[in-house]
Coordinates of C-alpha atoms and ligand atoms in Angstrom, one line a residue:
M53 CA -24.0 96.6 109.4
T54 CA -22.3 96.4 112.7
Y55 CA -20.2 93.4 113.5
T56 CA -19.7 91.9 117.0
F57 CA -16.0 91.3 117.2
S58 CA -14.3 89.3 120.0
A59 CA -13.7 90.9 123.4
G60 CA -9.9 90.7 122.6
L61 CA -10.0 92.5 119.2
A62 CA -13.1 94.7 119.6
P63 CA -11.3 97.4 121.6
L64 CA -8.2 97.4 119.3
T65 CA -8.4 100.0 116.6
G66 CA -4.9 99.6 115.0
T67 CA -1.8 101.4 116.0
A68 CA -1.2 105.1 115.2
T69 CA 1.9 104.0 113.4
R70 CA 0.0 102.0 110.7
D71 CA -1.3 105.3 109.5
I72 CA 2.1 106.9 109.6
F73 CA 3.5 104.0 107.5
K74 CA 1.0 104.8 104.7
L75 CA 2.7 108.3 104.5
L76 CA 6.2 106.9 104.3
T77 CA 5.8 105.5 100.8
R78 CA 6.3 109.1 99.5
P79 CA 10.0 109.3 98.4
E80 CA 10.4 112.9 99.5
I81 CA 9.8 111.8 103.1
I82 CA 12.9 111.4 105.3
S83 CA 11.7 108.7 107.6
F84 CA 13.0 108.1 111.1
A85 CA 9.7 106.3 111.8
G86 CA 10.0 102.7 110.8
G87 CA 12.3 99.9 112.0
L88 CA 13.5 98.7 108.6
P89 CA 17.0 97.3 108.1
A90 CA 19.2 99.2 105.6
G91 CA 18.6 98.1 102.0
D92 CA 22.4 97.7 101.7
C93 CA 22.3 95.0 104.5
L94 CA 19.8 92.8 102.7
P95 CA 21.7 89.9 101.1
V96 CA 20.1 90.0 97.7
D97 CA 22.9 88.1 95.8
A98 CA 23.1 85.3 98.4
I99 CA 19.4 84.8 98.3
R100 CA 19.3 84.8 94.5
E101 CA 22.1 82.2 94.4
I102 CA 20.4 80.0 97.0
T103 CA 17.0 80.2 95.4
G104 CA 18.5 79.3 92.0
E105 CA 20.2 76.3 93.6
I106 CA 17.1 75.1 95.3
F107 CA 15.0 75.2 92.1
A108 CA 17.8 73.6 90.1
D109 CA 17.4 70.6 92.4
P110 CA 14.2 68.6 91.8
G111 CA 14.3 66.9 95.2
R112 CA 14.7 70.1 97.2
S113 CA 12.2 72.0 95.0
L114 CA 9.5 69.4 95.7
K115 CA 10.3 69.3 99.4
C116 CA 9.9 73.0 99.8
L117 CA 6.8 73.3 97.7
Q118 CA 5.0 70.6 99.8
Y119 CA 3.5 70.9 103.2
G120 CA 6.0 70.4 106.1
A121 CA 6.3 69.9 109.8
T122 CA 5.0 72.5 112.2
E123 CA 8.2 72.6 114.3
G124 CA 10.4 73.5 111.4
Y125 CA 12.1 72.4 108.2
P126 CA 14.1 69.2 108.7
G127 CA 17.6 70.0 109.9
L128 CA 17.0 73.7 110.5
R129 CA 16.2 73.5 114.2
E130 CA 19.6 71.8 114.7
L131 CA 21.3 74.8 113.1
I132 CA 19.7 77.1 115.6
I133 CA 21.5 75.3 118.5
P134 CA 25.0 76.6 117.7
L135 CA 23.5 80.1 117.2
A136 CA 22.0 79.8 120.7
E137 CA 25.3 78.4 122.2
D138 CA 27.1 81.4 120.8
L139 CA 24.8 83.5 123.0
G140 CA 25.5 81.5 126.1
I141 CA 22.4 79.2 125.9
T142 CA 23.6 75.7 126.6
G143 CA 22.1 72.2 127.0
I144 CA 19.3 72.5 124.4
G145 CA 18.3 70.2 121.7
A146 CA 16.1 70.5 118.6
D147 CA 13.0 69.9 120.6
N148 CA 13.7 73.1 122.5
V149 CA 13.3 75.1 119.3
L150 CA 10.3 76.1 117.3
M151 CA 10.6 77.9 113.9
V152 CA 8.0 80.7 113.7
S153 CA 6.9 83.2 111.0
G154 CA 8.9 86.1 112.4
G155 CA 9.6 86.8 116.0
G156 CA 6.2 88.5 116.2
Q157 CA 4.5 85.1 115.7
G158 CA 6.6 83.8 118.6
L159 CA 5.2 86.6 120.8
D160 CA 1.7 85.9 119.7
L161 CA 2.0 82.1 120.3
L162 CA 3.4 82.7 123.8
C163 CA 0.4 85.0 124.7
K164 CA -1.9 82.4 123.1
A165 CA -0.3 79.6 125.2
F166 CA -0.3 81.4 128.6
C167 CA -3.0 84.1 128.7
N168 CA -6.6 83.8 129.9
P169 CA -8.9 86.8 129.6
G170 CA -8.0 89.2 132.4
D171 CA -4.5 87.8 133.1
A172 CA -1.8 90.4 133.7
V173 CA 1.2 90.7 131.4
L174 CA 4.1 92.9 132.6
V175 CA 5.9 95.0 130.1
E176 CA 8.7 97.5 130.4
D177 CA 7.4 101.0 129.9
P178 CA 8.1 102.0 127.1
T179 CA 8.0 98.7 125.2
F180 CA 7.7 97.3 121.6
L181 CA 4.5 98.8 120.2
G182 CA 3.6 95.6 118.4
F183 CA 3.5 93.6 121.6
L184 CA 0.8 95.6 123.4
P185 CA -2.1 94.7 121.0
T186 CA -0.8 91.2 120.7
A187 CA -1.2 90.6 124.4
Q188 CA -4.5 92.6 124.5
S189 CA -5.9 90.5 121.7
Y190 CA -6.0 87.6 124.1
S191 CA -7.8 89.9 126.6
A192 CA -4.7 90.2 128.8
R193 CA -4.1 93.3 130.8
T194 CA -0.8 94.9 129.9
I195 CA 0.8 96.5 133.0
G196 CA 3.9 98.8 132.7
V197 CA 7.0 98.3 134.8
R198 CA 9.3 101.3 135.3
P199 CA 12.7 101.2 133.7
G200 CA 15.5 101.5 136.2
Q201 CA 19.3 101.8 136.1
G202 CA 20.6 99.2 133.7
G203 CA 17.3 97.4 133.0
L204 CA 14.0 97.0 134.7
D205 CA 13.4 98.7 138.1
L206 CA 13.6 95.6 140.2
E207 CA 11.6 97.0 143.1
D208 CA 8.7 98.0 140.8
L209 CA 9.0 94.7 139.1
E210 CA 8.8 92.7 142.4
R211 CA 5.9 94.9 143.6
K212 CA 3.9 94.2 140.4
L213 CA 4.8 90.5 140.5
K214 CA 3.3 90.3 144.0
E215 CA 0.3 92.5 143.1
Y216 CA -0.8 91.1 139.7
H217 CA 0.6 87.5 139.6
P218 CA 1.3 88.1 135.8
K219 CA 1.5 85.1 133.4
L220 CA 4.2 86.8 131.4
V221 CA 6.9 89.4 131.8
Y222 CA 7.9 90.8 128.5
C223 CA 11.4 92.4 128.0
I224 CA 13.8 93.4 125.3
P225 CA 17.1 93.3 127.1
N226 CA 19.3 94.2 124.0
F227 CA 19.0 97.6 122.3
S228 CA 15.3 97.8 123.1
N229 CA 12.7 99.0 120.7
P230 CA 12.0 101.9 121.3
T231 CA 14.8 103.1 123.7
G232 CA 17.9 101.5 122.3
K233 CA 18.9 100.6 125.9
T234 CA 20.5 97.4 127.1
Y235 CA 20.1 95.6 130.5
T236 CA 23.2 94.9 132.6
V237 CA 24.3 91.3 133.4
E238 CA 23.1 91.8 137.0
N239 CA 19.7 93.1 136.0
R240 CA 19.2 90.1 133.6
A241 CA 20.1 87.6 136.4
A242 CA 17.9 89.4 138.9
V243 CA 14.9 89.5 136.5
T244 CA 15.3 85.7 135.9
D245 CA 15.5 85.0 139.6
L246 CA 12.4 87.0 140.3
A247 CA 10.5 85.1 137.5
E248 CA 11.4 81.8 139.3
K249 CA 10.5 83.2 142.8
Y250 CA 7.1 84.4 141.6
D251 CA 6.4 81.5 139.2
T252 CA 6.0 83.4 136.0
I253 CA 7.5 83.2 132.5
V254 CA 9.8 85.8 131.0
I255 CA 9.6 86.5 127.3
E256 CA 13.1 87.6 126.3
D257 CA 12.6 89.2 122.9
D258 CA 15.9 89.6 121.2
P259 CA 15.7 90.6 117.5
Y260 CA 18.6 93.1 117.8
G261 CA 21.2 91.4 120.0
R262 CA 23.5 90.5 117.0
L263 CA 23.5 94.1 115.8
R264 CA 26.1 95.3 118.4
F265 CA 28.5 97.9 116.8
A266 CA 30.0 99.2 120.1
G267 CA 30.7 98.1 123.6
E268 CA 30.9 94.5 125.0
P269 CA 28.3 91.8 124.5
V270 CA 26.2 90.8 127.5
P271 CA 25.0 87.1 127.9
V272 CA 21.3 86.7 127.1
M273 CA 18.8 86.3 130.0
K274 CA 18.1 82.7 128.9
S275 CA 21.7 81.8 129.8
F276 CA 20.8 82.5 133.5
D277 CA 17.7 80.5 133.4
K278 CA 18.2 77.5 135.7
A279 CA 14.5 76.9 136.2
D280 CA 13.2 77.0 132.6
R281 CA 11.3 80.2 133.2
V282 CA 12.6 82.1 130.1
A283 CA 11.2 81.8 126.6
Y284 CA 13.8 83.3 124.2
V285 CA 12.4 84.8 121.0
S286 CA 14.6 85.9 118.1
S287 CA 14.3 86.5 114.4
F288 CA 16.1 86.7 111.1
S289 CA 14.3 89.9 110.3
K290 CA 17.0 92.3 111.3
T291 CA 20.0 90.0 110.5
V292 CA 18.9 88.6 107.1
S293 CA 15.6 89.9 105.8
P294 CA 12.2 90.9 107.4
G295 CA 10.4 90.0 104.2
L296 CA 11.4 86.3 104.5
R297 CA 9.3 86.2 107.8
L298 CA 11.3 83.7 109.9
G299 CA 12.2 83.6 113.6
F300 CA 12.5 81.1 116.3
V301 CA 11.6 80.4 120.0
I302 CA 13.9 78.6 122.4
A303 CA 12.2 77.3 125.5
H304 CA 11.5 74.2 127.6
R305 CA 10.2 71.4 125.4
D306 CA 6.8 71.4 127.1
I307 CA 6.4 75.1 126.1
I308 CA 7.6 74.4 122.6
R309 CA 5.0 71.5 122.2
K310 CA 2.2 73.8 123.3
L311 CA 3.3 76.6 121.0
A312 CA 3.5 74.1 118.1
I313 CA -0.2 73.3 118.8
G314 CA -1.0 77.0 118.7
K315 CA 0.9 77.4 115.5
Q316 CA -1.0 74.6 113.8
G317 CA -4.1 76.7 114.0
A318 CA -2.4 79.9 112.9
D319 CA -0.4 78.9 109.8
L320 CA 0.4 75.1 110.1
H321 CA 4.1 75.8 109.5
S322 CA 6.3 78.7 108.4
S323 CA 7.1 78.8 104.7
N324 CA 9.2 75.9 103.6
L325 CA 10.9 78.0 100.9
T326 CA 11.9 80.6 103.4
Q327 CA 13.1 78.0 105.9
L328 CA 15.1 76.2 103.2
I329 CA 16.6 79.5 102.1
I330 CA 17.7 80.4 105.7
K331 CA 18.9 76.8 106.3
T332 CA 21.1 77.0 103.2
Y333 CA 22.2 80.5 104.1
L334 CA 23.4 79.3 107.5
E335 CA 25.1 76.2 106.0
K336 CA 27.0 78.2 103.5
G337 CA 28.3 80.4 106.3
Y338 CA 26.7 83.6 105.0
F339 CA 25.1 84.6 108.3
F340 CA 27.9 86.1 110.3
P341 CA 29.7 87.8 107.4
N342 CA 26.6 89.7 106.4
I343 CA 26.2 90.9 110.0
E344 CA 29.8 92.0 110.0
K345 CA 29.2 93.9 106.8
S346 CA 26.1 95.5 108.3
L347 CA 27.6 96.7 111.6
P348 CA 29.8 99.6 110.2
I349 CA 26.8 100.8 108.2
Y350 CA 24.6 101.0 111.3
R351 CA 27.5 102.5 113.4
K352 CA 27.9 105.2 110.8
R353 CA 24.2 106.0 110.7
R354 CA 23.9 106.0 114.5
N355 CA 26.9 108.4 114.6
A356 CA 25.4 110.6 112.0
M357 CA 22.1 110.9 113.9
I358 CA 23.8 111.5 117.3
E359 CA 26.0 114.2 115.8
A360 CA 23.0 115.9 114.1
L361 CA 20.8 115.7 117.3
D362 CA 23.6 117.3 119.4
R363 CA 24.0 120.0 116.8
Y364 CA 20.4 120.8 115.8
M365 CA 18.0 119.9 118.5
P366 CA 17.0 122.3 121.2
E367 CA 18.8 122.3 124.5
E368 CA 15.7 120.9 126.2
F369 CA 16.2 117.6 124.3
T370 CA 18.1 114.6 125.7
H371 CA 18.6 111.2 124.0
T372 CA 19.9 107.7 124.4
N373 CA 23.1 106.6 122.6
P374 CA 22.7 102.9 121.7
E375 CA 25.5 100.5 121.3
G376 CA 23.6 98.5 118.7
G377 CA 20.1 98.0 117.2
L378 CA 18.1 100.5 115.3
F379 CA 16.6 103.1 117.6
I380 CA 17.3 106.3 119.6
W381 CA 14.9 107.5 122.2
G382 CA 14.6 111.2 122.9
E383 CA 12.7 113.3 125.5
F384 CA 12.0 117.0 125.7
D385 CA 12.2 118.8 129.0
A386 CA 9.5 121.2 127.8
A387 CA 5.7 121.3 127.6
I388 CA 5.3 120.0 124.1
D389 CA 3.2 117.3 122.6
T390 CA 5.2 115.2 120.1
A391 CA 1.9 113.8 118.6
E392 CA 0.7 117.2 117.7
I393 CA 4.0 118.3 116.4
F394 CA 4.2 115.3 114.1
N395 CA 2.0 117.1 111.5
A396 CA 4.4 120.0 111.4
A397 CA 7.3 117.7 110.8
I398 CA 5.5 115.7 108.1
A399 CA 4.5 119.0 106.4
R400 CA 8.3 119.5 106.1
N401 CA 8.8 115.9 104.9
V402 CA 10.3 114.3 108.0
A403 CA 8.7 111.5 110.0
Y404 CA 9.3 110.2 113.5
I405 CA 7.2 108.2 116.0
Q406 CA 5.6 110.0 118.9
G407 CA 6.7 108.3 122.2
N408 CA 3.3 107.9 123.9
V409 CA 2.3 104.9 121.7
F410 CA 5.0 102.7 123.4
F411 CA 3.5 102.8 126.9
A412 CA 1.1 100.5 128.7
A413 CA 0.2 103.2 131.1
N414 CA 0.7 106.9 131.8
P415 CA 2.3 107.8 128.5
P416 CA 4.3 111.0 128.4
V417 CA 3.6 113.4 125.6
N418 CA 7.1 114.8 125.2
A419 CA 9.1 111.8 123.8
I420 CA 10.0 110.5 120.3
R421 CA 11.5 107.4 118.8
L422 CA 14.0 107.9 116.0
N423 CA 15.2 105.1 113.7
Y424 CA 18.5 105.6 112.0
S425 CA 19.0 102.4 110.0
N426 CA 17.1 103.1 106.9
E427 CA 18.3 106.5 105.8
D428 CA 21.8 107.4 104.7
P429 CA 24.0 109.8 106.8
E430 CA 23.3 112.8 104.5
R431 CA 19.5 112.4 104.7
I432 CA 19.8 111.8 108.5
E433 CA 21.6 115.1 108.8
A434 CA 19.1 116.9 106.6
G435 CA 16.1 115.4 108.4
I436 CA 17.4 116.1 112.0
R437 CA 18.2 119.7 111.0
V438 CA 14.5 120.1 110.0
L439 CA 13.3 118.4 113.2
G440 CA 15.5 120.8 115.2
E441 CA 13.9 123.8 113.5
V442 CA 10.4 122.4 114.0
F443 CA 10.9 121.6 117.7
K444 CA 12.7 124.9 118.5
E445 CA 9.9 126.8 116.9
K446 CA 7.2 124.8 118.9
I447 CA 9.1 125.1 122.2
A448 CA 9.5 128.9 121.7
L449 CA 5.7 129.1 121.1
S450 CA 5.0 127.0 124.2
R451 CA 6.8 129.4 126.5
P452 CA 4.6 131.5 128.8
G453 CA 3.8 134.8 127.1
N454 CA 4.2 133.2 123.6
R455 CA 1.2 131.0 123.7
M456 CA -1.2 131.6 120.8
Ligands
LIG156 C1 11.2 94.2 119.8 C2 10.7 93.6 118.6 N1 10.2 92.3 118.7 C3 9.6 91.7 117.6 C4 9.6 92.3 116.4 C5 8.9 91.5 115.3 O1 9.8 91.2 114.3 P1 9.6 90.0 113.2 O2 8.2 89.5 113.4 O3 9.8 90.7 111.9 O4 10.7 89.0 113.5 C6 10.1 93.6 116.2 C7 10.0 94.2 114.9 O5 10.3 95.3 114.7 C8 10.7 94.2 117.3 O6 11.1 95.5 117.2

């Protein structure tokens, strides 16, 4: 039996990383492949306490076990406002906020709301691997914009805005997945101005901004957005728990209304239990202390990985040094294919993600993404030592005269 799937989904075959994740359940694998928060940063005791309190209270129990409003659990959107103000986003009310089932759903709803088949969506190359199939599932064309100094290459961005008239420009200005890089203030302001000039919408995807363990914070792009061109998407996945599946979108109320209509067809509303847990978590003041507790853990793991990379990787390897978030990006100045070498690394129980899967166009074969948040410093050191051996061996073999 062959099925005739939609034009959006038919060409999509699932990302290479889904197969990698199947391998990662093996405990002997040291994984730098995922994007999971550290287990030590998941607030198990707080969630146990809150859940116990909810179900000890008949009124709240019934409320969270019933159907609810699409926009969000009563009172929760109001609690997002001070979180947004803390980032420099001012002048918003609850009707500028939509609670979503993870930031990923916010991205999906924005594509659903703005993209017709064939529309262009600009993304930074490289970009979040999950966003590419999301936009493509609405039959949008994803077009890569070159990275520049301190953010997007503004000339390339403007050229592509003129040429493609994109509906959306997707960026991750804080500690990008996959590169760990952050845009400068000037770049954020310039991208926002260009969105206004060329009448498009910027999706500012910011799941990692709160995870800054070095350097100075930079105001979010949405704070420069005088013309309501920026849809800000964030998530509790990396600051509280990814399993709870809760995020939010902040945008002009007309956009929020349209996204809510799209969400009704997707899941009606995000889990009331999850929303009530996060609402109570915020009210009890647990949010910021848990992040404060997490930052030294991530700084230590980043440091362990940087030290190990500098010590064990071949001299042809260069890497980013993120001030927050979960990822380091590395490139080899050598003729090697990191997708092919993956099997040699896995055979020695170490996983990474090949860099080519993060590109809309012209993917390079010599890059890798490394995640440091979900392994302790000892395993990071051991895993990078193995990767260093594997890559040195492959580079030696790839030199002229040594080819097999
Ligand atoms: C850049 C980026 N955006 C969005 C997401 C989706 O996160 P979630 O749906 O768990 O909030 C992720 C997850 O890794 C991400 O890295």
